[in-house]
GROMACS .gro file of C-alpha atoms in nm:
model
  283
    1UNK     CA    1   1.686  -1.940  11.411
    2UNK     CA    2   1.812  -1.810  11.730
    3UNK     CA    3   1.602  -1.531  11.919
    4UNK     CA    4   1.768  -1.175  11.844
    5UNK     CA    5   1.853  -0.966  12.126
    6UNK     CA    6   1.673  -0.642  12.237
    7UNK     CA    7   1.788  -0.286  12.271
    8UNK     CA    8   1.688  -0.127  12.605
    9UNK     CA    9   1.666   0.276  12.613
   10UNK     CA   10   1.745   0.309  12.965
   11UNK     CA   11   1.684   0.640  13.166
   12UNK     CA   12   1.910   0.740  13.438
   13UNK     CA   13   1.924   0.992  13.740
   14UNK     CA   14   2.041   1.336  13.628
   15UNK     CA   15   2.168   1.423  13.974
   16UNK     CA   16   1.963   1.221  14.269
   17UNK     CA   17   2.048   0.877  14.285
   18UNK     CA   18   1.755   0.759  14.412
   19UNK     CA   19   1.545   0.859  14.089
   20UNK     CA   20   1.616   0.519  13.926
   21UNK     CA   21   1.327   0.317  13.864
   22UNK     CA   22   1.309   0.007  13.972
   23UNK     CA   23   1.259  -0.096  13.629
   24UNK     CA   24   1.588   0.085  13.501
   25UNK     CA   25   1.758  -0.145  13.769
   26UNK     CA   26   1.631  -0.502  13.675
   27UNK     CA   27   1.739  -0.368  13.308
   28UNK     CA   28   2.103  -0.329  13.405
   29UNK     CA   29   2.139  -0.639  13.593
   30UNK     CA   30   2.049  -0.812  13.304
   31UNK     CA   31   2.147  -0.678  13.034
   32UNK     CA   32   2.429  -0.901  12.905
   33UNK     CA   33   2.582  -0.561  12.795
   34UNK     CA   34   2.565  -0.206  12.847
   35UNK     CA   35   2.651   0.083  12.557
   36UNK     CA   36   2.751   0.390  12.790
   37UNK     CA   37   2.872   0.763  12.706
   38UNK     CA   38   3.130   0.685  12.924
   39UNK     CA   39   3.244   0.389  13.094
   40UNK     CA   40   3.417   0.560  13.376
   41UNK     CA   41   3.120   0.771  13.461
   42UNK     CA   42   2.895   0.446  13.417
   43UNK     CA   43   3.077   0.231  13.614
   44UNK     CA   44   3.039   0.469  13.917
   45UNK     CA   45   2.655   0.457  13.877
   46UNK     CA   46   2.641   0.080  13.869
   47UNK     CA   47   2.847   0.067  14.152
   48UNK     CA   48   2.680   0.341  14.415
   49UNK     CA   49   2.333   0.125  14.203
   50UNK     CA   50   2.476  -0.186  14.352
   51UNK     CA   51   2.481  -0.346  14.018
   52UNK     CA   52   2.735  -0.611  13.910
   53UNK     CA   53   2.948  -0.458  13.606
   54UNK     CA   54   2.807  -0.658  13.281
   55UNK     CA   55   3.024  -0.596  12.998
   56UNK     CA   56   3.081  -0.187  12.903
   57UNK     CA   57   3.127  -0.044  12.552
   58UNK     CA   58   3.186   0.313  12.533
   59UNK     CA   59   2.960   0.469  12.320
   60UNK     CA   60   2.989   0.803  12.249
   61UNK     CA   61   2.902   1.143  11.991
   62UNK     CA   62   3.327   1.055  11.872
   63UNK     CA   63   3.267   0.641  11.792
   64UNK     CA   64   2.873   0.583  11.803
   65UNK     CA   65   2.858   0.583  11.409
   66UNK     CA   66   3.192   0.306  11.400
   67UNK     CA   67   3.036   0.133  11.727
   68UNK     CA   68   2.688   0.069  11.568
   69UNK     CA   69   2.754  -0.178  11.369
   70UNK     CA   70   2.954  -0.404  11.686
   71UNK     CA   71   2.641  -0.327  11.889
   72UNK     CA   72   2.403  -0.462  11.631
   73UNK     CA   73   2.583  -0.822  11.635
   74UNK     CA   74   2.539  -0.838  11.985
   75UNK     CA   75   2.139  -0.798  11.952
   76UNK     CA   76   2.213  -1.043  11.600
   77UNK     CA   77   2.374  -1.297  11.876
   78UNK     CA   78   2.062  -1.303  12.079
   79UNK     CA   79   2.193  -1.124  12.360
   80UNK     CA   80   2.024  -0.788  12.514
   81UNK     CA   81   2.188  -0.473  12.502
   82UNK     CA   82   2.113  -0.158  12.730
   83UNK     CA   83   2.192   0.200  12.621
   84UNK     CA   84   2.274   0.494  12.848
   85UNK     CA   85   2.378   0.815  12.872
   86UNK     CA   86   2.594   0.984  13.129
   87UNK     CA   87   2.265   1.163  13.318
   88UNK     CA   88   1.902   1.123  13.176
   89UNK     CA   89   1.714   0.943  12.881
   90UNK     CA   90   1.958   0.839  12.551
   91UNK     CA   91   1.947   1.003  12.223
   92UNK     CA   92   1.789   1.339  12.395
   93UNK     CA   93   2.095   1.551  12.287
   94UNK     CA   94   2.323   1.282  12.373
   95UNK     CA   95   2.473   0.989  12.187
   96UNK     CA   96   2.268   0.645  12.046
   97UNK     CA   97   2.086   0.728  11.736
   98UNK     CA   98   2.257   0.597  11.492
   99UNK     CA   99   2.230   0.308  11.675
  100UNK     CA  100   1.837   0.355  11.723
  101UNK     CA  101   1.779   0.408  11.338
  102UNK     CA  102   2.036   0.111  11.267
  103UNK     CA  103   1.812  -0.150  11.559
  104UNK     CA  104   1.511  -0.017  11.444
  105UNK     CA  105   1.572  -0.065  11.034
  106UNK     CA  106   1.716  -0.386  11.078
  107UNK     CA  107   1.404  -0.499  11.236
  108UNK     CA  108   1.488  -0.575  11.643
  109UNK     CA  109   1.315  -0.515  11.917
  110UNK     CA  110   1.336  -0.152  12.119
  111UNK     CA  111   1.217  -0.136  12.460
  112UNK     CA  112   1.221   0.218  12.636
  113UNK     CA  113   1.266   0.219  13.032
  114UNK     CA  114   1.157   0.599  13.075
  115UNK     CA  115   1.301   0.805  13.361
  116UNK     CA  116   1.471   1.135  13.439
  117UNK     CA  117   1.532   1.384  13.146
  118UNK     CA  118   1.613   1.728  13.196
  119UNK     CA  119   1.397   1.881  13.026
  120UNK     CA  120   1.065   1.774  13.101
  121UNK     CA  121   1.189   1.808  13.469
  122UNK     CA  122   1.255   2.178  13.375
  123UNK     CA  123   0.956   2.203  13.260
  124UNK     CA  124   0.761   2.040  13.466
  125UNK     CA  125   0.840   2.314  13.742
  126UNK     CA  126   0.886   2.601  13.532
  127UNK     CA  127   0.602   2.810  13.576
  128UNK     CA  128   0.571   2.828  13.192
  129UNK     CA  129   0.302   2.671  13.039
  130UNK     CA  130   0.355   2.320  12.946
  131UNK     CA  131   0.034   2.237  12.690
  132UNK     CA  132   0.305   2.308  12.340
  133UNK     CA  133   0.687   2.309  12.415
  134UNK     CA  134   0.950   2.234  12.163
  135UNK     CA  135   1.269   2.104  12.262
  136UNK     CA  136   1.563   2.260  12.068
  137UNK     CA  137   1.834   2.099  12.218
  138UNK     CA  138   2.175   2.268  12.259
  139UNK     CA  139   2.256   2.640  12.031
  140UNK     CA  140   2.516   2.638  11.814
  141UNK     CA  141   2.864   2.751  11.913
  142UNK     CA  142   2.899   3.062  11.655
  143UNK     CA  143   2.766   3.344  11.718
  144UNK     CA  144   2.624   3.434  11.379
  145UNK     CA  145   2.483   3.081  11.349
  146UNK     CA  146   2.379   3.110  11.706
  147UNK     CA  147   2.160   3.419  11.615
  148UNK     CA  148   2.015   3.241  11.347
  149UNK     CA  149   1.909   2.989  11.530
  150UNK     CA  150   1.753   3.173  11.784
  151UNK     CA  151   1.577   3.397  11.498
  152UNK     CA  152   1.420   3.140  11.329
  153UNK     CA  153   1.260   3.053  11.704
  154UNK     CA  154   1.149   3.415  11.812
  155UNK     CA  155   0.819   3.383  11.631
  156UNK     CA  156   0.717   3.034  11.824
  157UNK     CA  157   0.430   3.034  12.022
  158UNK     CA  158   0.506   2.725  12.235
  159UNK     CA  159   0.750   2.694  12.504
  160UNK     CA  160   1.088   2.650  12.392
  161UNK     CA  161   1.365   2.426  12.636
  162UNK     CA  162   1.705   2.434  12.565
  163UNK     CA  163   2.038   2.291  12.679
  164UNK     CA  164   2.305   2.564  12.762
  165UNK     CA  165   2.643   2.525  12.881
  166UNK     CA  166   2.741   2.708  13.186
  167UNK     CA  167   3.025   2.911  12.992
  168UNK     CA  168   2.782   3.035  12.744
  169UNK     CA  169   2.473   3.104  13.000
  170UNK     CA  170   2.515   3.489  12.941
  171UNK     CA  171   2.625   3.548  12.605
  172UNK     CA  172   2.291   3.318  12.535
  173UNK     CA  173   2.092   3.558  12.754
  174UNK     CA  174   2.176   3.859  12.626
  175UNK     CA  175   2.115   3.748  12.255
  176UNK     CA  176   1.820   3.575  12.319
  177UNK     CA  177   1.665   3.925  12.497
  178UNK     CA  178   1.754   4.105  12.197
  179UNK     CA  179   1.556   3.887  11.962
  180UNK     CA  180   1.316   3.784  12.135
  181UNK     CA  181   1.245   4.103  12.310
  182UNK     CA  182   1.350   4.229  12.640
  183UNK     CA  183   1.013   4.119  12.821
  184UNK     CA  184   0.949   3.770  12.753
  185UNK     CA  185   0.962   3.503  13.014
  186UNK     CA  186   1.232   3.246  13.067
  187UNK     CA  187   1.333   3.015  13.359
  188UNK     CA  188   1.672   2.936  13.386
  189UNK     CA  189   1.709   2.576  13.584
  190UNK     CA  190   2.024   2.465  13.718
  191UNK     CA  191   2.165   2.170  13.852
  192UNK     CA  192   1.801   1.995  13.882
  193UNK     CA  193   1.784   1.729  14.130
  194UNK     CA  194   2.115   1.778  14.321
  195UNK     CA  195   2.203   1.989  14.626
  196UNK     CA  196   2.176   2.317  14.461
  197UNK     CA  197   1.910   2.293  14.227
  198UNK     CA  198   1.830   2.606  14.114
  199UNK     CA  199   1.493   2.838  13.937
  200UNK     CA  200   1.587   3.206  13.787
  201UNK     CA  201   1.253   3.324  13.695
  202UNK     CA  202   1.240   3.669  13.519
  203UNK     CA  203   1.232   3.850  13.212
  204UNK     CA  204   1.503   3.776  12.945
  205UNK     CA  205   1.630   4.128  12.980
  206UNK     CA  206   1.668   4.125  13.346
  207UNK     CA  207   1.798   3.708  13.371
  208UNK     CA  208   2.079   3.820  13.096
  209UNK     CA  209   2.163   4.173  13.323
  210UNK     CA  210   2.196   3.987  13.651
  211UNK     CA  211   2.375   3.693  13.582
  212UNK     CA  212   2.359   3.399  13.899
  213UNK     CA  213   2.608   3.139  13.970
  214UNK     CA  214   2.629   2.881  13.597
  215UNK     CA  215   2.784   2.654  13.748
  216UNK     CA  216   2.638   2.277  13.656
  217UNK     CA  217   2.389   2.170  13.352
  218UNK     CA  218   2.199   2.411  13.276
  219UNK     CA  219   1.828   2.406  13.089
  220UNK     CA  220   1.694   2.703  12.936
  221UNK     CA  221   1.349   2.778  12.927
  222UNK     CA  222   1.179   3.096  12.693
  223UNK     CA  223   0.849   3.144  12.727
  224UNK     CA  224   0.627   3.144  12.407
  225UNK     CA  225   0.541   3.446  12.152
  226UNK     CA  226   0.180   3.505  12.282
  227UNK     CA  227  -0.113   3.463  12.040
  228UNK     CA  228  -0.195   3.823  12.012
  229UNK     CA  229   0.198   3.959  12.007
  230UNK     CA  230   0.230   4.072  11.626
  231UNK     CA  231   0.560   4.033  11.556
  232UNK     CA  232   0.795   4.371  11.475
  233UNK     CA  233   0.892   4.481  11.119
  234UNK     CA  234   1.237   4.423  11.214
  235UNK     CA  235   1.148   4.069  11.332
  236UNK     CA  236   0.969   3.941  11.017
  237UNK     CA  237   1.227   4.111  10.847
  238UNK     CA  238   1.533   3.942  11.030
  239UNK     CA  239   1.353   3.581  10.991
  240UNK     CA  240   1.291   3.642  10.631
  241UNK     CA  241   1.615   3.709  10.568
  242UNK     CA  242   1.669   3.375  10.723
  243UNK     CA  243   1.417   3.134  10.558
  244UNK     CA  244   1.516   3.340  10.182
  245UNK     CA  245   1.900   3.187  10.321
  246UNK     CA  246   1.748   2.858  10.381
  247UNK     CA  247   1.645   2.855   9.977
  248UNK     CA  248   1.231   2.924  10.010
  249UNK     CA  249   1.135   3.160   9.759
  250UNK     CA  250   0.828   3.348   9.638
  251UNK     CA  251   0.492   3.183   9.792
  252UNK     CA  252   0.686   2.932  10.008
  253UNK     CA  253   0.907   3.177  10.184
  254UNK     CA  254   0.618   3.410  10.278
  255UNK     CA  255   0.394   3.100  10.383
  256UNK     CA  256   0.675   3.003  10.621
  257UNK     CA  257   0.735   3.315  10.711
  258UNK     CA  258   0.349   3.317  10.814
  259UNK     CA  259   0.405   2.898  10.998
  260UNK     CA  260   0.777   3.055  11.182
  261UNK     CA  261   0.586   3.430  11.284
  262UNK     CA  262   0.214   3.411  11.316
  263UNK     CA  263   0.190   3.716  11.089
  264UNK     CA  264  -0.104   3.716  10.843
  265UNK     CA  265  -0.038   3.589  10.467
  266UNK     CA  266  -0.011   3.983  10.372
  267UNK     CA  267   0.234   4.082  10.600
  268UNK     CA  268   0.459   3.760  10.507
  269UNK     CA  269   0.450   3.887  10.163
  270UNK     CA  270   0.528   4.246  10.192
  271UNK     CA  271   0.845   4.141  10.453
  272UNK     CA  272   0.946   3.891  10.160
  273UNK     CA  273   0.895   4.181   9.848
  274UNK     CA  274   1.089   4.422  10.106
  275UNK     CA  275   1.365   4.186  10.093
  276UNK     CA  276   1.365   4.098   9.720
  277UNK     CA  277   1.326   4.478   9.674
  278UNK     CA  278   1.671   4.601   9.869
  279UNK     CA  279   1.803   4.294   9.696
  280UNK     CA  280   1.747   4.467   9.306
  281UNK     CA  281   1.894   4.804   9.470
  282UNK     CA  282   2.210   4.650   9.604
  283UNK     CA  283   2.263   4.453   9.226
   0.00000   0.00000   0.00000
């Protein structure tokens, strides 16, 4: 039986060139083929890389669930396949996994070449502390669905990173000061790595009232909910509202309630009976 091929997660620079490993380059050259976001984009890199084209697929959020299968009998064939995104590591709010889950179920071998990502380079020079950090990824586009996402966030206690569009930069600001509170910490980073790499460093309240240039990829940084911060009425009654949405009920709502929050088991349950209460007066 012929040797399968491996998948290689292949990291890439998010702005400076010359943060390609030397690893990520003896990947590309021989890789028989590559599985990019975009092969226009890709073919640039390779090219200012110095690295002889190998055969492109475009592989993208619009085809990666119809491509999988195509890129799996290339690994069944024996040959080696490397994925990429347009900037950064694969699958880290970008395209590829679908094809992870498909490589890894059907048994082949998955060799990451780390490298740049975004967000632990946002991090990593944040200020904010970096023990506990949860990446989020990008907010949703709605507003309403927006705000519950960032609700069901406001009680962490770690740091939280996401990605934010430049367009939506201070609508996400101003939302995210009024449910987080006003005073909490968060580092906007901009265009990391290139010529005008950026650090806001403020207060929610006064990043979202004094809005910079968003021009360029843009990670988001909030600081956590301290230890000792109890949470408002209005808070614990906001993300209630949002885990009784979410289908908990009883005991389970109030003990996530407690996991989302940090408020004691008692204060979970008389937020929850609150609810269920103006519930029976609105029936």
């Amino acid at each position: 039986m012929a040797e399968r091929g491996r998948l290689f997660v292949v990291a890439v620079p998010i702005g400076h060139l010359e943060d390609i490993t030397l690893r990520a380059l003896r990947t590309l050259r021989e890789a028989t083929v590559i599985a990019c976001e975009d092969t226009r984009r890709t073919s640039q890199l390779l090219e200012l890389l110095g690295v002889a084209r190998p055969r492109l697929v475009a592989f993208h959020e619009h085809n990666e669930e119809a491509k999988t299968p195509l890129v799996i009998e290339v690994l069944e064939s024996g040959r080696d396949v490397a994925l990429v995104s347009d900037a950064g590591t694969p699958t880290i709010s970008d395209p590829g996994y679908p094809l992870l889950k498909a490589a890894v179920t059907g048994g082949y071998t998955v060799v990451p070449i780390p490298g740049p990502c975004a967000a632990i380079t946002a991090l990593s020079a944040s200020g904010l502390p970096t023990d506990r950090f949860r990446f989020v990824g990008f907010p949703p586009a709605k507003l309403e669905a927006r705000r519950r996402f960032l609700e069901e966030l406001s009680g962490a206690t770690e740091t939280l990173i996401l990605y934010v569009g430049p367009h939506d930069l201070d609508d996400i600001l101003a939302l995210a000061s009024e449910v987080f509170g006003p005073s909490r910490p968060a580092v906007v980073a901009r265009e990391l790595t290139k010529m005008y790499e950026e650090f806001r460093r403020d207060t929610l309240l006064a990043l979202s009232t004094s809005p910079g240039k968003n021009r360029g990829e843009i990670v988001l940084l909030i600081g956590g909910r301290e230890s000792d911060e109890a949470p408002t009425e209005d808070d614990l009654q906001k993300i209630a509202q949002t885990i009784i949405d979410e289908g908990f009920g009883g005991a389970r709502a109030a003990k996530e309630l407690t996991r989302r929050t940090g408020a004691n088991r008692d204060e979970a349950y008389r937020a929850i009976l609150r609810l269920r209460a103006g519930e029976h007066e609105t029936d």
